[in-house]
Amino acid sequence: MLTACHECDLLQHLPRLSGRGSLKCRRCGALLYKHRENSLEITLALSLAAMILFVLANAFPFLSFQLQGQLRETTLITGILELYREGLPGLSLLVFLTTIAVPFLQIAGMLYILLPLKFGKKAPEMMRVFRGIRSLQPWSMMEVFMIGILVSLVKLMKMAKIIPGIAIFAFLMLIFVQAAAASALDPHIVWEKWEKKL
Ligand SMILES: [Zn+2]
């Protein structure tokens, strides 16, 4: 396997690693490859968990406000529609893309690739989907959204009684599960299986 060091660009032949261990650059010592145990299974399990959390985060109330005896429930999508109605179509589109559309495409894409791989099959256009998922990465901003929510909650708490819903907890867990899935994935497994033409 010919690989370029991402730090110093030295091209080098990497030996095939069987089992544990890591490979470092011959010239600068940068970590080039680290074997992750059961990467495929762990990433698949985390992606399935992420999909369940995603559904919960979108199906259940996000926050409820009690103001002057009136109870108002909001979900992720009603919040986005509210922004649109307030005359902020650009912002509502951005929030929709970064907190719903992109995370969904990423989770669905991972399942699309990993489920067949687990059973020794290749999904059609697998590499295109894989590249797509990786290029979407900068557009997933659930954690930025969460920080925004927490900041406004602190301000709102003075004015109204706020009841957190199931969705806000699911959303919070989704952030961590997604991060864990991304770090559990060993992209070499996908590339290797692709090259083997299963
Ligand atoms: Zn190097």
Coordinates of N, CA, C and O and ligand atoms in Angstrom, one line a residue:
M1 N 0.9 -1.2 0.0 CA 0.0 0.0 0.0 C 0.9 1.2 0.0 O 1.7 1.5 0.9
L2 N 0.8 2.0 -1.1 CA 1.7 3.2 -1.2 C 0.9 4.4 -0.6 O -0.2 4.7 -1.0
T3 N 1.5 5.1 0.4 CA 0.8 6.1 1.1 C 1.7 7.4 1.3 O 2.9 7.2 1.5
A4 N 1.1 8.5 1.1 CA 1.8 9.8 1.4 C 1.6 10.2 2.8 O 0.5 10.2 3.3
C5 N 2.7 10.6 3.4 CA 2.6 11.2 4.8 C 1.8 12.5 4.8 O 2.1 13.3 4.0
H6 N 0.8 12.6 5.6 CA 0.0 13.9 5.6 C 0.8 15.0 6.2 O 0.4 16.2 6.1
E7 N 1.9 14.8 6.9 CA 2.7 15.9 7.5 C 3.8 16.3 6.6 O 4.0 17.5 6.4
C8 N 4.6 15.3 6.0 CA 5.8 15.8 5.2 C 5.7 15.3 3.8 O 6.7 15.5 3.0
D9 N 4.6 14.6 3.4 CA 4.4 14.2 2.0 C 5.3 13.1 1.5 O 5.4 12.9 0.3
L10 N 6.1 12.5 2.4 CA 7.0 11.4 1.9 C 6.1 10.2 1.5 O 5.2 9.8 2.2
L11 N 6.4 9.8 0.3 CA 5.7 8.6 -0.2 C 6.4 7.3 0.3 O 7.6 7.2 0.2
Q12 N 5.6 6.4 0.8 CA 6.2 5.2 1.4 C 5.3 4.0 1.3 O 4.1 4.1 1.3
H13 N 5.9 2.8 1.1 CA 5.2 1.6 1.1 C 4.9 1.2 2.5 O 5.8 1.0 3.3
L14 N 3.6 1.0 2.8 CA 3.3 0.6 4.2 C 3.1 -0.9 4.2 O 2.4 -1.4 3.3
P15 N 3.6 -1.6 5.1 CA 3.4 -3.0 5.2 C 2.0 -3.3 5.7 O 1.3 -2.4 6.3
R16 N 1.4 -4.4 5.3 CA 0.0 -4.7 5.7 C 0.1 -5.1 7.2 O 0.9 -6.0 7.6
L17 N -0.7 -4.4 8.0 CA -0.8 -4.7 9.4 C -1.8 -5.8 9.7 O -2.9 -5.7 9.3
S18 N -1.3 -6.8 10.3 CA -2.3 -7.9 10.8 C -2.4 -7.8 12.3 O -1.4 -7.9 13.0
G19 N -3.5 -7.5 12.8 CA -3.7 -7.3 14.2 C -3.4 -5.9 14.7 O -3.5 -5.0 14.0
R20 N -3.1 -5.8 16.0 CA -2.8 -4.6 16.6 C -1.6 -3.9 16.1 O -0.7 -4.5 15.5
G21 N -1.5 -2.6 16.4 CA -0.3 -1.8 16.1 C -0.6 -0.6 15.3 O -1.7 -0.3 15.0
S22 N 0.5 0.2 15.1 CA 0.3 1.4 14.3 C 1.5 1.6 13.4 O 2.6 1.0 13.7
L23 N 1.4 2.4 12.4 CA 2.5 2.6 11.5 C 2.8 4.1 11.5 O 1.9 5.0 11.5
K24 N 4.1 4.4 11.6 CA 4.5 5.8 11.6 C 5.4 6.2 10.4 O 6.0 5.3 9.8
C25 N 5.4 7.4 10.1 CA 6.2 7.9 8.9 C 7.7 7.7 9.2 O 8.2 7.9 10.3
R26 N 8.4 7.2 8.1 CA 9.8 6.9 8.3 C 10.6 8.1 8.5 O 11.6 8.1 9.1
R27 N 10.2 9.2 7.9 CA 11.0 10.4 8.0 C 10.7 11.3 9.2 O 11.5 11.7 9.9
C28 N 9.3 11.6 9.4 CA 9.0 12.6 10.5 C 8.3 11.9 11.7 O 8.1 12.6 12.7
G29 N 8.0 10.7 11.6 CA 7.4 10.0 12.7 C 5.9 10.2 13.0 O 5.3 9.8 14.0
A30 N 5.2 10.9 12.0 CA 3.8 11.2 12.1 C 3.0 9.8 12.1 O 3.4 8.9 11.4
L31 N 1.9 9.8 12.8 CA 1.1 8.5 12.8 C 0.4 8.4 11.5 O -0.4 9.3 11.1
L32 N 0.6 7.3 10.7 CA 0.0 7.2 9.4 C -1.2 6.3 9.5 O -2.1 6.4 8.7
Y33 N -1.1 5.3 10.4 CA -2.2 4.3 10.4 C -2.3 3.7 11.8 O -1.2 3.3 12.3
K34 N -3.5 3.6 12.3 CA -3.6 2.9 13.6 C -4.7 1.9 13.5 O -5.8 2.2 13.0
H35 N -4.4 0.7 13.8 CA -5.4 -0.4 13.7 C -6.5 -0.1 14.8 O -6.1 0.1 16.0
R36 N -7.7 -0.2 14.4 CA -8.8 -0.1 15.4 C -9.5 -1.4 15.5 O -10.0 -1.9 14.4
E37 N -9.6 -1.9 16.7 CA -10.3 -3.2 16.9 C -11.8 -3.2 16.5 O -12.5 -2.3 16.9
N38 N -12.2 -4.2 15.7 CA -13.6 -4.3 15.3 C -14.2 -3.0 14.8 O -15.4 -2.6 15.2
S39 N -13.5 -2.2 14.1 CA -13.9 -0.9 13.6 C -15.3 -1.0 12.9 O -16.2 -0.2 13.2
L40 N -15.4 -1.9 12.0 CA -16.7 -2.0 11.2 C -17.9 -2.2 12.1 O -18.9 -1.5 12.0
E41 N -17.8 -3.2 13.0 CA -18.9 -3.5 13.9 C -19.3 -2.4 14.8 O -20.4 -2.0 15.0
I42 N -18.2 -1.7 15.4 CA -18.5 -0.7 16.4 C -19.1 0.6 15.6 O -20.1 1.1 16.1
T43 N -18.5 0.9 14.5 CA -19.1 2.0 13.7 C -20.5 1.8 13.3 O -21.4 2.6 13.3
L44 N -20.8 0.5 12.9 CA -22.1 0.2 12.5 C -23.1 0.3 13.6 O -24.2 0.9 13.5
A45 N -22.7 -0.2 14.8 CA -23.6 -0.2 16.0 C -23.8 1.3 16.4 O -25.0 1.6 16.7
L46 N -22.8 2.1 16.4 CA -23.0 3.5 16.7 C -23.8 4.2 15.7 O -24.6 5.1 16.1
S47 N -23.7 3.9 14.4 CA -24.5 4.5 13.4 C -26.0 4.2 13.6 O -26.9 5.0 13.4
L48 N -26.3 2.9 13.9 CA -27.6 2.5 14.2 C -28.2 3.3 15.4 O -29.3 3.7 15.4
A49 N -27.4 3.4 16.5 CA -27.8 4.1 17.6 C -28.1 5.6 17.2 O -29.1 6.2 17.7
A50 N -27.2 6.1 16.4 CA -27.4 7.5 16.0 C -28.7 7.7 15.2 O -29.4 8.7 15.4
M51 N -29.1 6.7 14.4 CA -30.3 6.9 13.6 C -31.5 6.9 14.5 O -32.5 7.6 14.3
I52 N -31.5 6.0 15.6 CA -32.6 6.0 16.5 C -32.7 7.3 17.3 O -33.8 7.9 17.4
L53 N -31.5 7.8 17.7 CA -31.5 9.1 18.4 C -32.0 10.2 17.5 O -32.7 11.2 18.0
F54 N -31.6 10.2 16.2 CA -32.0 11.2 15.3 C -33.6 11.2 15.2 O -34.2 12.3 15.2
V55 N -34.2 10.1 15.1 CA -35.6 10.0 15.0 C -36.3 10.5 16.3 O -37.2 11.4 16.2
L56 N -35.7 10.1 17.4 CA -36.3 10.7 18.7 C -36.1 12.2 18.8 O -37.1 12.9 19.2
A57 N -35.0 12.7 18.3 CA -34.7 14.1 18.4 C -35.7 14.9 17.5 O -36.0 16.1 17.8
N58 N -36.2 14.3 16.5 CA -37.1 15.0 15.6 C -38.5 14.8 15.8 O -39.4 15.5 15.4
A59 N -38.9 13.7 16.5 CA -40.3 13.3 16.7 C -40.8 13.8 18.0 O -42.1 14.0 18.1
F60 N -40.0 14.1 19.0 CA -40.5 14.5 20.3 C -40.3 16.0 20.6 O -39.5 16.6 19.9
P61 N -41.0 16.5 21.5 CA -40.9 17.9 21.9 C -39.4 18.2 22.3 O -38.8 17.4 23.0
F62 N -39.0 19.3 21.8 CA -37.6 19.7 22.1 C -37.6 20.5 23.5 O -36.9 20.2 24.4
L63 N -38.4 21.5 23.5 CA -38.6 22.3 24.7 C -40.0 22.7 24.9 O -40.7 22.9 23.9
S64 N -40.5 22.9 26.1 CA -41.8 23.4 26.4 C -41.6 24.7 27.2 O -40.8 24.7 28.1
F65 N -42.4 25.7 26.9 CA -42.3 26.9 27.6 C -43.6 27.2 28.3 O -44.7 27.0 27.8
Q66 N -43.5 27.6 29.6 CA -44.8 27.9 30.3 C -44.7 29.4 30.6 O -43.8 29.9 31.4
L67 N -45.5 30.2 30.0 CA -45.5 31.6 30.1 C -46.9 32.1 30.4 O -47.8 31.9 29.6
Q68 N -47.1 32.8 31.5 CA -48.4 33.3 31.9 C -49.5 32.2 31.8 O -50.5 32.4 31.2
G69 N -49.2 31.0 32.3 CA -50.2 30.0 32.3 C -50.3 29.2 31.0 O -51.0 28.2 30.9
Q70 N -49.7 29.7 30.0 CA -49.8 29.1 28.7 C -48.6 28.1 28.4 O -47.5 28.5 28.6
L71 N -48.9 26.9 27.9 CA -47.8 26.0 27.7 C -47.6 25.9 26.1 O -48.5 25.7 25.4
R72 N -46.4 26.1 25.7 CA -46.0 26.0 24.3 C -45.0 25.0 24.1 O -43.9 25.0 24.7
E73 N -45.3 24.1 23.2 CA -44.3 23.0 22.9 C -43.6 23.3 21.6 O -44.2 23.7 20.6
T74 N -42.3 23.1 21.6 CA -41.6 23.3 20.3 C -40.8 22.0 20.0 O -40.4 21.3 20.8
T75 N -40.8 21.7 18.7 CA -39.9 20.6 18.2 C -38.8 21.3 17.4 O -38.8 22.5 17.1
L76 N -37.8 20.4 17.0 CA -36.7 21.0 16.2 C -37.3 21.7 14.9 O -36.9 22.8 14.6
I77 N -38.2 21.0 14.3 CA -38.7 21.6 13.0 C -39.6 22.8 13.2 O -39.5 23.7 12.4
T78 N -40.4 22.8 14.3 CA -41.2 24.0 14.5 C -40.3 25.2 14.8 O -40.7 26.4 14.4
G79 N -39.2 25.0 15.4 CA -38.3 26.1 15.7 C -37.7 26.7 14.4 O -37.6 27.9 14.2
I80 N -37.4 25.8 13.5 CA -36.9 26.2 12.1 C -38.0 27.0 11.4 O -37.7 28.0 10.7
L81 N -39.2 26.4 11.4 CA -40.3 27.1 10.7 C -40.6 28.5 11.3 O -40.9 29.4 10.6
E82 N -40.4 28.6 12.6 CA -40.6 29.8 13.3 C -39.6 30.9 12.8 O -40.0 32.1 12.6
L83 N -38.4 30.5 12.6 CA -37.4 31.4 12.1 C -37.8 31.9 10.7 O -37.6 33.1 10.4
Y84 N -38.3 31.0 9.9 CA -38.8 31.4 8.6 C -39.9 32.4 8.6 O -39.9 33.4 7.9
R85 N -40.8 32.2 9.5 CA -42.0 33.1 9.7 C -41.6 34.4 10.2 O -42.2 35.4 9.9
E86 N -40.5 34.4 11.0 CA -40.0 35.7 11.6 C -39.3 36.5 10.5 O -38.7 37.5 10.8
G87 N -39.2 36.0 9.3 CA -38.5 36.7 8.2 C -37.0 36.5 8.1 O -36.3 37.3 7.7
L88 N -36.6 35.3 8.5 CA -35.2 34.9 8.4 C -35.1 33.6 7.6 O -34.6 32.6 8.2
P89 N -35.5 33.6 6.3 CA -35.4 32.4 5.6 C -34.0 31.8 5.4 O -33.8 30.6 5.5
G90 N -33.0 32.7 5.3 CA -31.6 32.2 5.1 C -31.2 31.4 6.3 O -30.6 30.3 6.3
L91 N -31.4 32.1 7.5 CA -31.0 31.4 8.7 C -31.8 30.1 9.0 O -31.2 29.1 9.4
S92 N -33.1 30.1 8.7 CA -33.8 28.9 8.9 C -33.3 27.8 8.0 O -33.3 26.6 8.4
L93 N -32.9 28.1 6.8 CA -32.4 27.1 5.9 C -31.1 26.6 6.4 O -30.8 25.4 6.4
L94 N -30.2 27.5 6.9 CA -28.9 27.1 7.4 C -29.1 26.1 8.6 O -28.4 25.1 8.7
V95 N -30.0 26.5 9.5 CA -30.2 25.6 10.7 C -30.8 24.3 10.2 O -30.4 23.2 10.7
F96 N -31.7 24.3 9.2 CA -32.2 23.0 8.8 C -31.1 22.2 8.2 O -31.0 21.0 8.5
L97 N -30.3 22.7 7.4 CA -29.2 22.0 6.7 C -28.2 21.4 7.8 O -27.8 20.2 7.7
T98 N -27.8 22.3 8.7 CA -26.7 21.9 9.6 C -27.1 21.0 10.8 O -26.3 20.3 11.3
T99 N -28.4 21.1 11.1 CA -28.9 20.3 12.3 C -29.8 19.1 11.9 O -30.0 18.2 12.7
I100 N -30.4 19.1 10.7 CA -31.3 18.0 10.3 C -30.8 17.3 9.0 O -30.5 16.1 9.0
A101 N -30.7 18.1 7.9 CA -30.4 17.4 6.6 C -29.0 16.8 6.6 O -28.9 15.6 6.3
V102 N -28.0 17.5 7.0 CA -26.6 16.9 6.9 C -26.4 15.8 7.9 O -25.9 14.7 7.5
P103 N -26.8 15.9 9.1 CA -26.6 14.8 10.1 C -27.4 13.5 9.5 O -26.9 12.4 9.6
F104 N -28.6 13.8 9.0 CA -29.4 12.6 8.5 C -28.6 11.9 7.3 O -28.5 10.7 7.3
L105 N -28.2 12.7 6.4 CA -27.5 12.2 5.2 C -26.2 11.4 5.7 O -25.9 10.4 5.1
Q106 N -25.5 11.9 6.7 CA -24.3 11.3 7.1 C -24.6 9.9 7.8 O -24.0 8.9 7.5
I107 N -25.6 9.9 8.6 CA -26.0 8.6 9.3 C -26.5 7.6 8.3 O -26.1 6.5 8.3
A108 N -27.4 8.1 7.4 CA -28.0 7.2 6.4 C -26.9 6.7 5.5 O -26.9 5.5 5.1
G109 N -26.0 7.5 5.1 CA -24.9 7.1 4.2 C -24.0 6.1 4.9 O -23.6 5.1 4.2
M110 N -23.7 6.3 6.1 CA -22.8 5.3 6.8 C -23.5 3.9 6.9 O -22.9 2.9 6.6
L111 N -24.8 3.9 7.2 CA -25.6 2.7 7.2 C -25.6 2.0 5.9 O -25.5 0.8 5.7
Y112 N -25.8 2.9 4.8 CA -25.9 2.4 3.4 C -24.6 1.7 3.1 O -24.6 0.7 2.4
I113 N -23.5 2.2 3.6 CA -22.2 1.6 3.2 C -21.9 0.4 4.1 O -21.5 -0.7 3.7
L114 N -22.1 0.6 5.4 CA -21.5 -0.4 6.4 C -22.4 -1.7 6.5 O -21.9 -2.8 6.8
L115 N -23.7 -1.5 6.4 CA -24.6 -2.7 6.5 C -24.3 -3.8 5.5 O -24.0 -4.9 5.9
P116 N -24.2 -3.4 4.2 CA -23.8 -4.4 3.2 C -22.4 -5.0 3.5 O -22.2 -6.2 3.3
L117 N -21.5 -4.0 3.8 CA -20.1 -4.5 4.0 C -20.0 -5.5 5.1 O -19.2 -6.5 5.0
K118 N -20.8 -5.4 6.2 CA -20.8 -6.3 7.3 C -21.2 -7.7 6.8 O -20.7 -8.7 7.3
F119 N -22.0 -7.8 5.7 CA -22.4 -9.1 5.2 C -21.6 -9.4 3.9 O -22.0 -10.2 3.1
G120 N -20.5 -8.7 3.7 CA -19.6 -9.1 2.6 C -20.1 -8.6 1.3 O -19.7 -9.2 0.2
K121 N -20.9 -7.6 1.3 CA -21.4 -7.0 0.0 C -21.1 -5.6 -0.2 O -20.8 -4.9 0.8
K122 N -21.1 -5.1 -1.4 CA -20.8 -3.7 -1.6 C -22.1 -3.0 -2.1 O -22.8 -3.5 -3.0
A123 N -22.4 -1.9 -1.5 CA -23.6 -1.1 -2.0 C -23.2 -0.4 -3.3 O -22.1 0.0 -3.5
P124 N -24.2 -0.2 -4.2 CA -23.9 0.5 -5.4 C -23.4 1.9 -5.1 O -23.9 2.5 -4.2
E125 N -22.4 2.4 -5.9 CA -21.9 3.7 -5.8 C -21.3 4.0 -4.4 O -21.3 5.1 -3.9
M126 N -20.8 2.9 -3.7 CA -20.3 3.0 -2.4 C -19.3 4.0 -2.2 O -19.3 4.8 -1.2
M127 N -18.3 4.1 -3.1 CA -17.2 5.0 -2.9 C -17.7 6.5 -3.0 O -17.2 7.4 -2.4
R128 N -18.6 6.7 -4.0 CA -19.1 8.0 -4.1 C -19.8 8.5 -2.9 O -19.7 9.6 -2.4
V129 N -20.6 7.6 -2.3 CA -21.3 7.9 -1.1 C -20.3 8.2 0.1 O -20.5 9.2 0.8
F130 N -19.3 7.4 0.1 CA -18.3 7.5 1.2 C -17.6 8.9 1.1 O -17.4 9.6 2.1
R131 N -17.2 9.2 -0.1 CA -16.6 10.6 -0.3 C -17.5 11.7 0.0 O -17.2 12.7 0.6
G132 N -18.8 11.5 -0.4 CA -19.8 12.5 -0.1 C -20.0 12.7 1.4 O -20.0 13.9 1.9
I133 N -20.0 11.6 2.2 CA -20.1 11.7 3.7 C -19.0 12.5 4.2 O -19.1 13.4 5.1
R134 N -17.8 12.2 3.7 CA -16.6 12.9 4.3 C -16.6 14.4 3.9 O -16.1 15.2 4.7
S135 N -17.1 14.7 2.7 CA -17.1 16.1 2.3 C -18.2 16.9 3.0 O -18.1 18.1 3.1
L136 N -19.2 16.2 3.6 CA -20.3 16.8 4.3 C -19.9 17.2 5.7 O -20.5 18.0 6.4
Q137 N -18.8 16.6 6.2 CA -18.4 16.7 7.6 C -18.4 18.1 8.1 O -19.0 18.4 9.2
P138 N -17.8 19.1 7.4 CA -17.8 20.5 8.0 C -19.2 21.1 8.1 O -19.3 22.1 8.7
W139 N -20.2 20.5 7.4 CA -21.5 21.1 7.4 C -22.4 20.5 8.5 O -23.6 20.9 8.6
S140 N -21.9 19.6 9.3 CA -22.7 19.1 10.4 C -22.4 20.0 11.7 O -21.2 20.0 12.1
M141 N -23.3 20.7 12.1 CA -23.0 21.7 13.2 C -24.0 21.5 14.4 O -24.5 22.5 14.9
M142 N -24.3 20.3 14.7 CA -25.2 20.1 15.8 C -24.7 20.7 17.1 O -25.5 21.2 17.9
E143 N -23.4 20.6 17.4 CA -22.9 21.1 18.6 C -23.0 22.6 18.7 O -23.2 23.2 19.8
V144 N -22.8 23.3 17.6 CA -22.9 24.7 17.5 C -24.4 25.1 17.9 O -24.6 26.0 18.7
F145 N -25.3 24.4 17.3 CA -26.7 24.6 17.6 C -27.0 24.4 19.0 O -27.7 25.2 19.7
M146 N -26.5 23.4 19.6 CA -26.7 23.0 21.0 C -26.2 24.1 21.9 O -26.9 24.5 22.9
I147 N -25.1 24.7 21.6 CA -24.5 25.8 22.4 C -25.4 27.0 22.4 O -25.8 27.6 23.4
G148 N -25.9 27.2 21.1 CA -26.9 28.4 20.9 C -28.1 28.2 21.8 O -28.6 29.1 22.4
I149 N -28.6 26.9 21.8 CA -29.8 26.6 22.6 C -29.6 26.9 24.0 O -30.4 27.5 24.7
L150 N -28.4 26.4 24.5 CA -28.1 26.5 26.0 C -28.0 28.0 26.4 O -28.5 28.4 27.4
V151 N -27.4 28.8 25.5 CA -27.2 30.2 25.8 C -28.6 30.9 25.9 O -28.8 31.6 26.9
S152 N -29.4 30.6 24.9 CA -30.7 31.3 25.0 C -31.6 30.7 26.1 O -32.4 31.5 26.6
L153 N -31.4 29.4 26.5 CA -32.2 28.9 27.6 C -31.9 29.7 28.9 O -32.8 30.0 29.6
V154 N -30.6 29.9 29.1 CA -30.2 30.6 30.3 C -30.9 32.0 30.4 O -31.4 32.4 31.4
K155 N -31.0 32.7 29.2 CA -31.6 34.0 29.2 C -33.2 33.8 29.4 O -33.8 34.6 30.1
L156 N -33.7 32.8 28.7 CA -35.2 32.6 28.8 C -35.7 32.2 30.2 O -36.8 32.4 30.6
M157 N -34.8 31.5 30.9 CA -35.2 31.0 32.2 C -35.7 32.0 33.2 O -36.5 31.8 34.0
K158 N -35.3 33.3 33.0 CA -35.7 34.4 33.8 C -37.2 34.8 33.5 O -37.9 35.3 34.3
M159 N -37.6 34.5 32.2 CA -38.9 35.0 31.8 C -40.0 33.9 31.8 O -41.1 34.2 32.0
A160 N -39.6 32.7 31.6 CA -40.6 31.6 31.5 C -40.1 30.3 32.2 O -38.9 30.2 32.4
K161 N -41.0 29.5 32.5 CA -40.7 28.2 33.0 C -40.4 27.3 31.8 O -41.2 27.2 30.9
I162 N -39.2 26.7 31.8 CA -38.8 25.9 30.7 C -38.7 24.4 31.0 O -38.1 24.0 32.0
I163 N -39.4 23.6 30.2 CA -39.3 22.1 30.5 C -38.6 21.5 29.3 O -39.1 21.5 28.2
P164 N -37.5 20.9 29.6 CA -36.8 20.2 28.5 C -37.5 19.0 28.1 O -38.0 18.2 28.9
G165 N -37.6 18.7 26.8 CA -38.3 17.5 26.2 C -37.3 16.4 26.0 O -36.1 16.5 26.1
I166 N -37.9 15.3 25.6 CA -37.1 14.1 25.3 C -36.1 14.4 24.2 O -35.0 13.9 24.2
A167 N -36.6 15.2 23.2 CA -35.7 15.4 22.0 C -34.4 16.1 22.3 O -33.4 15.8 21.7
I168 N -34.4 17.0 23.3 CA -33.2 17.7 23.6 C -32.1 16.8 24.2 O -31.0 16.9 23.9
F169 N -32.6 15.8 25.0 CA -31.6 14.8 25.5 C -31.2 13.9 24.4 O -30.0 13.5 24.3
A170 N -32.1 13.5 23.5 CA -31.7 12.6 22.3 C -30.7 13.4 21.5 O -29.7 12.8 21.0
F171 N -31.0 14.6 21.3 CA -30.1 15.5 20.4 C -28.7 15.6 21.0 O -27.7 15.4 20.3
L172 N -28.6 15.8 22.3 CA -27.4 15.9 23.0 C -26.6 14.5 22.9 O -25.4 14.5 22.6
M173 N -27.3 13.4 23.1 CA -26.6 12.1 23.0 C -26.2 11.9 21.6 O -25.1 11.3 21.3
L174 N -27.0 12.3 20.6 CA -26.7 12.2 19.2 C -25.3 12.8 18.8 O -24.5 12.2 18.1
I175 N -25.0 14.0 19.4 CA -23.8 14.7 19.2 C -22.6 13.7 19.6 O -21.6 13.6 18.8
F176 N -22.7 13.1 20.7 CA -21.6 12.3 21.2 C -21.5 11.0 20.4 O -20.4 10.5 20.1
V177 N -22.7 10.4 20.1 CA -22.7 9.1 19.4 C -22.1 9.3 18.0 O -21.3 8.5 17.5
Q178 N -22.5 10.4 17.4 CA -21.9 10.7 16.0 C -20.4 10.9 16.1 O -19.7 10.4 15.2
A179 N -19.9 11.6 17.1 CA -18.5 11.8 17.2 C -17.8 10.5 17.5 O -16.7 10.2 16.9
A180 N -18.4 9.6 18.3 CA -17.8 8.3 18.6 C -17.8 7.5 17.3 O -16.8 6.8 17.0
A181 N -18.8 7.5 16.5 CA -18.9 6.7 15.3 C -17.8 7.2 14.3 O -17.1 6.4 13.7
A182 N -17.6 8.5 14.2 CA -16.6 9.0 13.3 C -15.2 8.6 13.7 O -14.4 8.3 12.9
S183 N -15.0 8.6 15.0 CA -13.6 8.2 15.4 C -13.4 6.7 15.5 O -12.3 6.2 15.5
A184 N -14.5 5.9 15.5 CA -14.4 4.5 15.5 C -14.1 4.0 14.1 O -13.6 2.9 13.9
L185 N -14.5 4.8 13.1 CA -14.4 4.3 11.7 C -12.9 4.3 11.2 O -12.2 5.3 11.3
D186 N -12.5 3.2 10.8 CA -11.1 3.1 10.1 C -11.4 3.1 8.6 O -11.8 2.2 8.0
P187 N -11.1 4.3 8.0 CA -11.5 4.4 6.5 C -10.7 3.3 5.7 O -11.2 2.9 4.6
H188 N -9.6 2.8 6.2 CA -8.8 1.8 5.4 C -9.7 0.6 5.2 O -9.5 -0.1 4.2
I189 N -10.5 0.3 6.2 CA -11.4 -0.9 6.0 C -12.3 -0.8 4.8 O -12.4 -1.7 4.0
V190 N -12.9 0.4 4.6 CA -13.7 0.6 3.5 C -12.9 0.6 2.2 O -13.3 -0.1 1.2
W191 N -11.8 1.2 2.2 CA -10.9 1.2 1.0 C -10.5 -0.2 0.6 O -10.5 -0.6 -0.5
E192 N -10.0 -0.9 1.7 CA -9.5 -2.2 1.5 C -10.6 -3.2 0.9 O -10.3 -3.9 -0.1
K193 N -11.8 -3.1 1.4 CA -12.9 -3.9 1.0 C -13.2 -3.6 -0.5 O -13.6 -4.4 -1.3
W194 N -13.1 -2.3 -0.7 CA -13.4 -1.8 -2.1 C -12.4 -2.4 -3.1 O -12.8 -2.9 -4.1
E195 N -11.1 -2.3 -2.7 CA -10.1 -2.9 -3.6 C -10.2 -4.3 -3.8 O -9.9 -4.9 -4.9
K196 N -10.6 -5.1 -2.8 CA -10.7 -6.5 -2.9 C -11.8 -6.9 -3.9 O -11.9 -8.1 -4.2
K197 N -12.7 -6.0 -4.3 CA -13.8 -6.3 -5.2 C -14.6 -7.5 -4.7 O -15.0 -8.3 -5.5
L198 N -14.8 -7.5 -3.4 CA -15.5 -8.6 -2.7 C -16.2 -9.7 -3.6 O -17.0 -9.4 -4.4
Ligands
ZN1 ZN 6.2 12.3 7.4

